PDB file of C-alpha atoms and ligand atoms in Angstrom:
ATOM      1  CA  MET A   1      11.142-104.190  60.005  1.00 96.00           C
ATOM      2  CA  ASN A   2      11.069-100.409  60.589  1.00 98.00           C
ATOM      3  CA  ILE A   3      14.099 -98.525  61.915  1.00 98.00           C
ATOM      4  CA  ILE A   4      14.841 -94.988  63.056  1.00 98.00           C
ATOM      5  CA  ILE A   5      18.401 -93.681  62.941  1.00 98.00           C
ATOM      6  CA  PHE A   6      19.342 -90.675  65.087  1.00 98.00           C
ATOM      7  CA  GLY A   7      22.509 -88.660  65.322  1.00 97.00           C
ATOM      8  CA  PRO A   8      23.673 -85.050  65.134  1.00 96.00           C
ATOM      9  CA  PRO A   9      24.507 -83.450  61.779  1.00 94.00           C
ATOM     10  CA  GLY A  10      27.582 -85.067  60.337  1.00 91.00           C
ATOM     11  CA  ALA A  11      27.109 -88.241  62.419  1.00 95.00           C
ATOM     12  CA  GLY A  12      27.038 -90.430  59.327  1.00 94.00           C
ATOM     13  CA  LYS A  13      23.298 -91.192  59.319  1.00 96.00           C
ATOM     14  CA  GLY A  14      23.111 -90.902  55.538  1.00 94.00           C
ATOM     15  CA  THR A  15      26.113 -93.164  54.952  1.00 95.00           C
ATOM     16  CA  GLN A  16      24.866 -95.803  57.373  1.00 97.00           C
ATOM     17  CA  SER A  17      21.295 -95.588  56.051  1.00 97.00           C
ATOM     18  CA  ASP A  18      22.542 -96.256  52.500  1.00 96.00           C
ATOM     19  CA  PHE A  19      24.306 -99.349  53.761  1.00 96.00           C
ATOM     20  CA  ILE A  20      21.266-100.629  55.718  1.00 97.00           C
ATOM     21  CA  VAL A  21      18.924 -99.929  52.792  1.00 98.00           C
ATOM     22  CA  LYS A  22      21.010-102.058  50.443  1.00 97.00           C
ATOM     23  CA  LYS A  23      21.720-104.876  52.857  1.00 97.00           C
ATOM     24  CA  TYR A  24      18.155-105.267  54.199  1.00 97.00           C
ATOM     25  CA  ASN A  25      16.154-104.004  51.225  1.00 97.00           C
ATOM     26  CA  LEU A  26      14.630-101.129  53.167  1.00 98.00           C
ATOM     27  CA  PHE A  27      13.347 -97.758  51.999  1.00 97.00           C
ATOM     28  CA  GLN A  28      15.065 -94.641  53.317  1.00 97.00           C
ATOM     29  CA  VAL A  29      12.960 -91.698  54.430  1.00 97.00           C
ATOM     30  CA  SER A  30      15.310 -88.740  54.811  1.00 97.00           C
ATOM     31  CA  THR A  31      13.286 -85.619  55.524  1.00 97.00           C
ATOM     32  CA  GLY A  32      16.392 -83.488  54.887  1.00 96.00           C
ATOM     33  CA  LYS A  33      16.724 -84.927  51.375  1.00 95.00           C
ATOM     34  CA  ILE A  34      12.997 -84.627  50.683  1.00 97.00           C
ATOM     35  CA  LEU A  35      13.013 -80.990  51.801  1.00 97.00           C
ATOM     36  CA  ARG A  36      16.113 -80.177  49.730  1.00 96.00           C
ATOM     37  CA  GLU A  37      14.301 -81.618  46.679  1.00 97.00           C
ATOM     38  CA  GLU A  38      11.349 -79.297  47.364  1.00 97.00           C
ATOM     39  CA  ILE A  39      13.763 -76.347  47.338  1.00 97.00           C
ATOM     40  CA  LYS A  40      15.522 -77.561  44.203  1.00 97.00           C
ATOM     41  CA  ASN A  41      12.199 -77.932  42.378  1.00 98.00           C
ATOM     42  CA  ASN A  42      11.132 -74.511  43.621  1.00 98.00           C
ATOM     43  CA  THR A  43       7.760 -75.801  44.852  1.00 97.00           C
ATOM     44  CA  GLU A  44       5.464 -73.778  47.096  1.00 96.00           C
ATOM     45  CA  VAL A  45       6.799 -75.691  50.116  1.00 96.00           C
ATOM     46  CA  GLY A  46      10.365 -75.207  48.863  1.00 97.00           C
ATOM     47  CA  GLN A  47       9.963 -71.430  48.724  1.00 97.00           C
ATOM     48  CA  LYS A  48       8.567 -71.371  52.253  1.00 97.00           C
ATOM     49  CA  ILE A  49      11.352 -73.395  53.862  1.00 97.00           C
ATOM     50  CA  SER A  50      14.558 -72.403  52.106  1.00 97.00           C
ATOM     51  CA  SER A  51      15.616 -69.594  54.467  1.00 96.00           C
ATOM     52  CA  LEU A  52      14.771 -71.674  57.573  1.00 95.00           C
ATOM     53  CA  MET A  53      16.866 -74.554  56.338  1.00 96.00           C
ATOM     54  CA  SER A  54      19.858 -72.403  55.396  1.00 95.00           C
ATOM     55  CA  ALA A  55      19.783 -70.987  58.928  1.00 95.00           C
ATOM     56  CA  GLY A  56      19.794 -74.473  60.490  1.00 93.00           C
ATOM     57  CA  SER A  57      16.319 -74.155  62.038  1.00 95.00           C
ATOM     58  CA  LEU A  58      13.674 -76.836  61.918  1.00 96.00           C
ATOM     59  CA  VAL A  59      10.990 -76.672  59.274  1.00 97.00           C
ATOM     60  CA  GLU A  60       7.380 -76.455  60.563  1.00 97.00           C
ATOM     61  CA  ASP A  61       6.017 -79.756  61.881  1.00 97.00           C
ATOM     62  CA  LYS A  62       2.867 -79.424  59.777  1.00 96.00           C
ATOM     63  CA  ILE A  63       4.858 -79.448  56.549  1.00 96.00           C
ATOM     64  CA  VAL A  64       7.108 -82.340  57.510  1.00 97.00           C
ATOM     65  CA  ASN A  65       4.301 -84.434  59.021  1.00 96.00           C
ATOM     66  CA  ARG A  66       2.276 -84.141  55.829  1.00 94.00           C
ATOM     67  CA  LEU A  67       5.215 -85.307  53.707  1.00 94.00           C
ATOM     68  CA  ILE A  68       5.652 -88.276  56.037  1.00 96.00           C
ATOM     69  CA  GLU A  69       2.034 -89.386  55.831  1.00 95.00           C
ATOM     70  CA  ASP A  70       2.261 -89.524  52.036  1.00 94.00           C
ATOM     71  CA  ILE A  71       5.109 -92.019  52.379  1.00 96.00           C
ATOM     72  CA  VAL A  72       3.959 -94.102  55.369  1.00 96.00           C
ATOM     73  CA  SER A  73       0.553 -94.657  53.769  1.00 96.00           C
ATOM     74  CA  ASP A  74       2.151 -96.147  50.655  1.00 96.00           C
ATOM     75  CA  LYS A  75       1.690 -99.932  50.728  1.00 96.00           C
ATOM     76  CA  LYS A  76       4.748-100.640  48.643  1.00 97.00           C
ATOM     77  CA  TYR A  77       7.072 -99.548  51.458  1.00 97.00           C
ATOM     78  CA  GLU A  78       5.106-101.196  54.274  1.00 97.00           C
ATOM     79  CA  ASN A  79       7.371-102.403  57.104  1.00 97.00           C
ATOM     80  CA  ARG A  80      10.509-101.453  55.171  1.00 97.00           C
ATOM     81  CA  PHE A  81      11.231 -97.984  56.522  1.00 98.00           C
ATOM     82  CA  ILE A  82      14.398 -96.470  57.795  1.00 98.00           C
ATOM     83  CA  PHE A  83      13.661 -92.974  59.067  1.00 98.00           C
ATOM     84  CA  ASP A  84      16.649 -90.646  58.910  1.00 97.00           C
ATOM     85  CA  GLY A  85      16.170 -87.115  60.236  1.00 96.00           C
ATOM     86  CA  TYR A  86      12.637 -87.824  61.424  1.00 98.00           C
ATOM     87  CA  PRO A  87      11.169 -87.551  64.056  1.00 98.00           C
ATOM     88  CA  ARG A  88      13.163 -84.551  65.232  1.00 97.00           C
ATOM     89  CA  ASN A  89      10.984 -83.366  68.116  1.00 97.00           C
ATOM     90  CA  LEU A  90       8.252 -84.789  70.359  1.00 96.00           C
ATOM     91  CA  ASP A  91       5.407 -83.527  68.205  1.00 97.00           C
ATOM     92  CA  GLN A  92       6.853 -85.404  65.232  1.00 98.00           C
ATOM     93  CA  ALA A  93       7.414 -88.524  67.353  1.00 98.00           C
ATOM     94  CA  ASN A  94       3.754 -88.506  68.396  1.00 97.00           C
ATOM     95  CA  ASN A  95       2.722 -88.001  64.820  1.00 97.00           C
ATOM     96  CA  LEU A  96       4.843 -90.932  63.678  1.00 98.00           C
ATOM     97  CA  ASN A  97       3.406 -93.123  66.424  1.00 97.00           C
ATOM     98  CA  ASN A  98      -0.147 -92.290  65.360  1.00 97.00           C
ATOM     99  CA  LEU A  99       0.596 -92.817  61.686  1.00 97.00           C
ATOM    100  CA  LEU A 100       2.281 -96.144  62.252  1.00 98.00           C
ATOM    101  CA  SER A 101      -0.632 -97.443  64.290  1.00 97.00           C
ATOM    102  CA  LYS A 102      -3.098 -96.120  61.716  1.00 97.00           C
ATOM    103  CA  TYR A 103      -1.264 -98.138  59.044  1.00 96.00           C
ATOM    104  CA  LYS A 104      -0.751-101.149  61.374  1.00 97.00           C
ATOM    105  CA  GLN A 105       3.007-100.840  61.704  1.00 97.00           C
ATOM    106  CA  LYS A 106       5.551-100.188  64.452  1.00 98.00           C
ATOM    107  CA  ILE A 107       9.164 -99.238  65.070  1.00 98.00           C
ATOM    108  CA  ASP A 108      11.360-102.282  65.732  1.00 98.00           C
ATOM    109  CA  ILE A 109      14.676-100.663  66.574  1.00 98.00           C
ATOM    110  CA  VAL A 110      16.117 -97.198  67.132  1.00 98.00           C
ATOM    111  CA  LEU A 111      19.786 -96.529  66.451  1.00 98.00           C
ATOM    112  CA  LYS A 112      21.646 -93.514  67.771  1.00 98.00           C
ATOM    113  CA  LEU A 113      25.049 -92.538  66.408  1.00 98.00           C
ATOM    114  CA  SER A 114      26.910 -90.613  69.103  1.00 97.00           C
ATOM    115  CA  VAL A 115      29.397 -88.024  67.878  1.00 96.00           C
ATOM    116  CA  ARG A 116      31.085 -85.092  69.636  1.00 96.00           C
ATOM    117  CA  LEU A 117      30.665 -81.496  68.475  1.00 94.00           C
ATOM    118  CA  GLU A 118      34.388 -81.271  67.554  1.00 95.00           C
ATOM    119  CA  THR A 119      34.020 -84.217  65.176  1.00 96.00           C
ATOM    120  CA  VAL A 120      30.848 -82.750  63.696  1.00 95.00           C
ATOM    121  CA  LYS A 121      32.668 -79.486  62.882  1.00 94.00           C
ATOM    122  CA  LYS A 122      35.516 -81.338  61.219  1.00 94.00           C
ATOM    123  CA  ARG A 123      33.288 -83.630  59.142  1.00 94.00           C
ATOM    124  CA  ILE A 124      31.034 -80.821  58.017  1.00 93.00           C
ATOM    125  CA  SER A 125      33.934 -78.703  56.828  1.00 91.00           C
ATOM    126  CA  GLU A 126      35.097 -81.699  54.761  1.00 91.00           C
ATOM    127  CA  ARG A 127      31.609 -82.443  53.415  1.00 89.00           C
ATOM    128  CA  LYS A 128      31.111 -78.836  52.365  1.00 85.00           C
ATOM    129  CA  ILE A 129      33.751 -79.255  49.672  1.00 82.00           C
ATOM    130  CA  LEU A 130      31.923 -82.278  48.202  1.00 87.00           C
ATOM    131  CA  GLU A 131      28.235 -81.473  48.618  1.00 86.00           C
ATOM    132  CA  LYS A 132      27.857 -77.677  48.681  1.00 86.00           C
ATOM    133  CA  ARG A 133      24.902 -77.616  51.075  1.00 87.00           C
ATOM    134  CA  PRO A 134      24.075 -74.044  52.109  1.00 91.00           C
ATOM    135  CA  ASP A 135      23.709 -75.140  55.756  1.00 93.00           C
ATOM    136  CA  ASP A 136      27.166 -76.751  55.900  1.00 91.00           C
ATOM    137  CA  ASN A 137      29.227 -73.972  57.384  1.00 92.00           C
ATOM    138  CA  GLU A 138      30.629 -73.960  60.894  1.00 91.00           C
ATOM    139  CA  ALA A 139      28.217 -71.484  62.497  1.00 94.00           C
ATOM    140  CA  VAL A 140      25.136 -73.196  61.066  1.00 95.00           C
ATOM    141  CA  ALA A 141      26.526 -76.637  61.908  1.00 94.00           C
ATOM    142  CA  ILE A 142      26.848 -75.569  65.547  1.00 95.00           C
ATOM    143  CA  LYS A 143      23.285 -74.261  65.446  1.00 96.00           C
ATOM    144  CA  ARG A 144      22.071 -77.593  63.978  1.00 96.00           C
ATOM    145  CA  TYR A 145      23.980 -79.506  66.664  1.00 96.00           C
ATOM    146  CA  GLN A 146      22.333 -77.396  69.371  1.00 96.00           C
ATOM    147  CA  THR A 147      18.894 -77.849  67.820  1.00 96.00           C
ATOM    148  CA  TYR A 148      19.561 -81.577  67.818  1.00 96.00           C
ATOM    149  CA  GLU A 149      20.467 -81.582  71.510  1.00 96.00           C
ATOM    150  CA  LYS A 150      17.505 -79.456  72.510  1.00 97.00           C
ATOM    151  CA  SER A 151      14.733 -80.891  70.324  1.00 96.00           C
ATOM    152  CA  THR A 152      15.835 -84.385  69.356  1.00 97.00           C
ATOM    153  CA  GLU A 153      17.498 -85.694  72.525  1.00 96.00           C
ATOM    154  CA  PRO A 154      14.083 -85.778  74.315  1.00 96.00           C
ATOM    155  CA  VAL A 155      12.749 -87.912  71.456  1.00 98.00           C
ATOM    156  CA  ILE A 156      15.631 -90.335  71.922  1.00 98.00           C
ATOM    157  CA  GLU A 157      14.758 -90.570  75.641  1.00 97.00           C
ATOM    158  CA  PHE A 158      11.198 -91.436  74.599  1.00 96.00           C
ATOM    159  CA  TYR A 159      12.434 -94.450  72.578  1.00 98.00           C
ATOM    160  CA  LYS A 160      14.884 -95.408  75.313  1.00 98.00           C
ATOM    161  CA  LYS A 161      11.968 -95.782  77.736  1.00 98.00           C
ATOM    162  CA  LEU A 162      10.322 -98.090  75.233  1.00 96.00           C
ATOM    163  CA  ASN A 163      13.493-100.237  75.281  1.00 97.00           C
ATOM    164  CA  LEU A 164      14.066 -99.755  71.580  1.00 98.00           C
ATOM    165  CA  LEU A 165      17.285 -97.725  71.729  1.00 98.00           C
ATOM    166  CA  LYS A 166      20.775 -98.890  70.737  1.00 98.00           C
ATOM    167  CA  VAL A 167      23.585 -96.360  71.102  1.00 98.00           C
ATOM    168  CA  ILE A 168      26.497 -96.676  68.679  1.00 98.00           C
ATOM    169  CA  ASP A 169      29.863 -94.949  68.865  1.00 97.00           C
ATOM    170  CA  GLY A 170      29.822 -92.824  65.709  1.00 97.00           C
ATOM    171  CA  GLU A 171      33.449 -91.752  66.101  1.00 97.00           C
ATOM    172  CA  ARG A 172      34.741 -95.034  64.684  1.00 97.00           C
ATOM    173  CA  SER A 173      35.304 -96.057  61.059  1.00 96.00           C
ATOM    174  CA  ILE A 174      32.405 -96.522  58.633  1.00 96.00           C
ATOM    175  CA  ASP A 175      33.131-100.277  58.403  1.00 97.00           C
ATOM    176  CA  GLN A 176      33.194-100.780  62.158  1.00 98.00           C
ATOM    177  CA  ILE A 177      29.862 -98.993  62.472  1.00 98.00           C
ATOM    178  CA  ASN A 178      28.367-101.029  59.572  1.00 96.00           C
ATOM    179  CA  LYS A 179      29.389-104.183  61.389  1.00 97.00           C
ATOM    180  CA  GLU A 180      27.899-103.144  64.730  1.00 97.00           C
ATOM    181  CA  ILE A 181      24.620-102.154  63.067  1.00 97.00           C
ATOM    182  CA  SER A 182      24.410-105.479  61.205  1.00 96.00           C
ATOM    183  CA  ASP A 183      24.978-107.362  64.462  1.00 97.00           C
ATOM    184  CA  ILE A 184      22.143-105.409  66.126  1.00 96.00           C
ATOM    185  CA  ILE A 185      19.723-105.910  63.234  1.00 96.00           C
ATOM    186  CA  THR A 186      20.462-109.624  63.014  1.00 93.00           C
ATOM    187  CA  LEU A 187      19.245-110.002  66.587  1.00 91.00           C
ATOM    188  CA  ILE A 188      15.804-108.485  65.918  1.00 87.00           C
TER     189      ILE A 188
HETATM  190  P1  ADP B 201      21.546 -82.858  59.313  1.00 79.83           P
HETATM  191  O1  ADP B 201      21.134 -84.038  60.125  1.00 79.83           O
HETATM  192  O2  ADP B 201      22.947 -82.936  58.827  1.00 79.83           O
HETATM  193  O3  ADP B 201      21.231 -81.527  59.947  1.00 79.83           O
HETATM  194  P2  ADP B 201      19.338 -83.205  57.422  1.00 79.83           P
HETATM  195  O4  ADP B 201      19.530 -83.383  55.963  1.00 79.83           O
HETATM  196  O5  ADP B 201      18.714 -84.315  58.175  1.00 79.83           O
HETATM  197  O6  ADP B 201      20.774 -82.865  57.940  1.00 79.83           O
HETATM  198  O7  ADP B 201      18.483 -81.879  57.708  1.00 79.83           O
HETATM  199  C1  ADP B 201      18.818 -80.627  57.157  1.00 79.83           C
HETATM  200  C2  ADP B 201      17.779 -79.566  57.550  1.00 79.83           C
HETATM  201  O8  ADP B 201      16.496 -79.950  57.024  1.00 79.83           O
HETATM  202  C3  ADP B 201      17.539 -79.357  59.026  1.00 79.83           C
HETATM  203  O9  ADP B 201      18.478 -78.464  59.608  1.00 79.83           O
HETATM  204  C4  ADP B 201      16.116 -78.772  59.012  1.00 79.83           C
HETATM  205  O10 ADP B 201      16.121 -77.423  58.617  1.00 79.83           O
HETATM  206  C5  ADP B 201      15.442 -79.559  57.916  1.00 79.83           C
HETATM  207  N1  ADP B 201      14.779 -80.779  58.418  1.00 79.83           N
HETATM  208  C6  ADP B 201      15.144 -82.067  58.104  1.00 79.83           C
HETATM  209  N2  ADP B 201      14.337 -82.952  58.721  1.00 79.83           N
HETATM  210  C7  ADP B 201      13.451 -82.207  59.446  1.00 79.83           C
HETATM  211  C8  ADP B 201      12.379 -82.525  60.319  1.00 79.83           C
HETATM  212  N3  ADP B 201      12.056 -83.803  60.591  1.00 79.83           N
HETATM  213  N4  ADP B 201      11.686 -81.502  60.887  1.00 79.83           N
HETATM  214  C9  ADP B 201      11.985 -80.231  60.634  1.00 79.83           C
HETATM  215  N5  ADP B 201      12.999 -79.851  59.842  1.00 79.83           N
HETATM  216  C10 ADP B 201      13.725 -80.820  59.248  1.00 79.83           C
END
């Protein structure tokens, strides 16, 4: 089973992915986490992307797509993916489609956590105290929310047309959302 989870910054994708990974023995692919590691390790890619990421802009598709192929081609994760933060635009969605068919896999379900901008602002100001991400301040959070609406909403439409989309109310408690996601996955 392969899953994609969508949602604006602060929607709780990471929290819900952790839960799904444990419960269904999946492997989480969070491009945000992978890219932050590149910056932390001061790699060539890390040096290229750090200012873009701090500003809340998307990193070049070429860079992200290459990182994804390295993971999707790895047999040990076959049919156990949960993609979190990828694909973020239509180019990436096409790339993922091509890669999955190249490696004889497919997406089984697409989850979208819906959250309002006001909630995003509140959650990000709380998270900033715990995680110290350079892109977690209000202005950049708004920018990331807008990038999400502009670039990622069309991708969600793409999966909706394929009848794969389930929309979840991300304003509710973590436990309630866990429960709804489990009910959806059980039906696959
Ligand atoms: P959030 O969903 O809270 O914005 P992420 O950790 O998913 O957090 O992403 C943080 C940043 O990493 C993004 O603002 C962007 O700069 C970069 N990034 C993550 N995933 C991608 C992607 N698929 N394509 C381009 N940039 C990405």
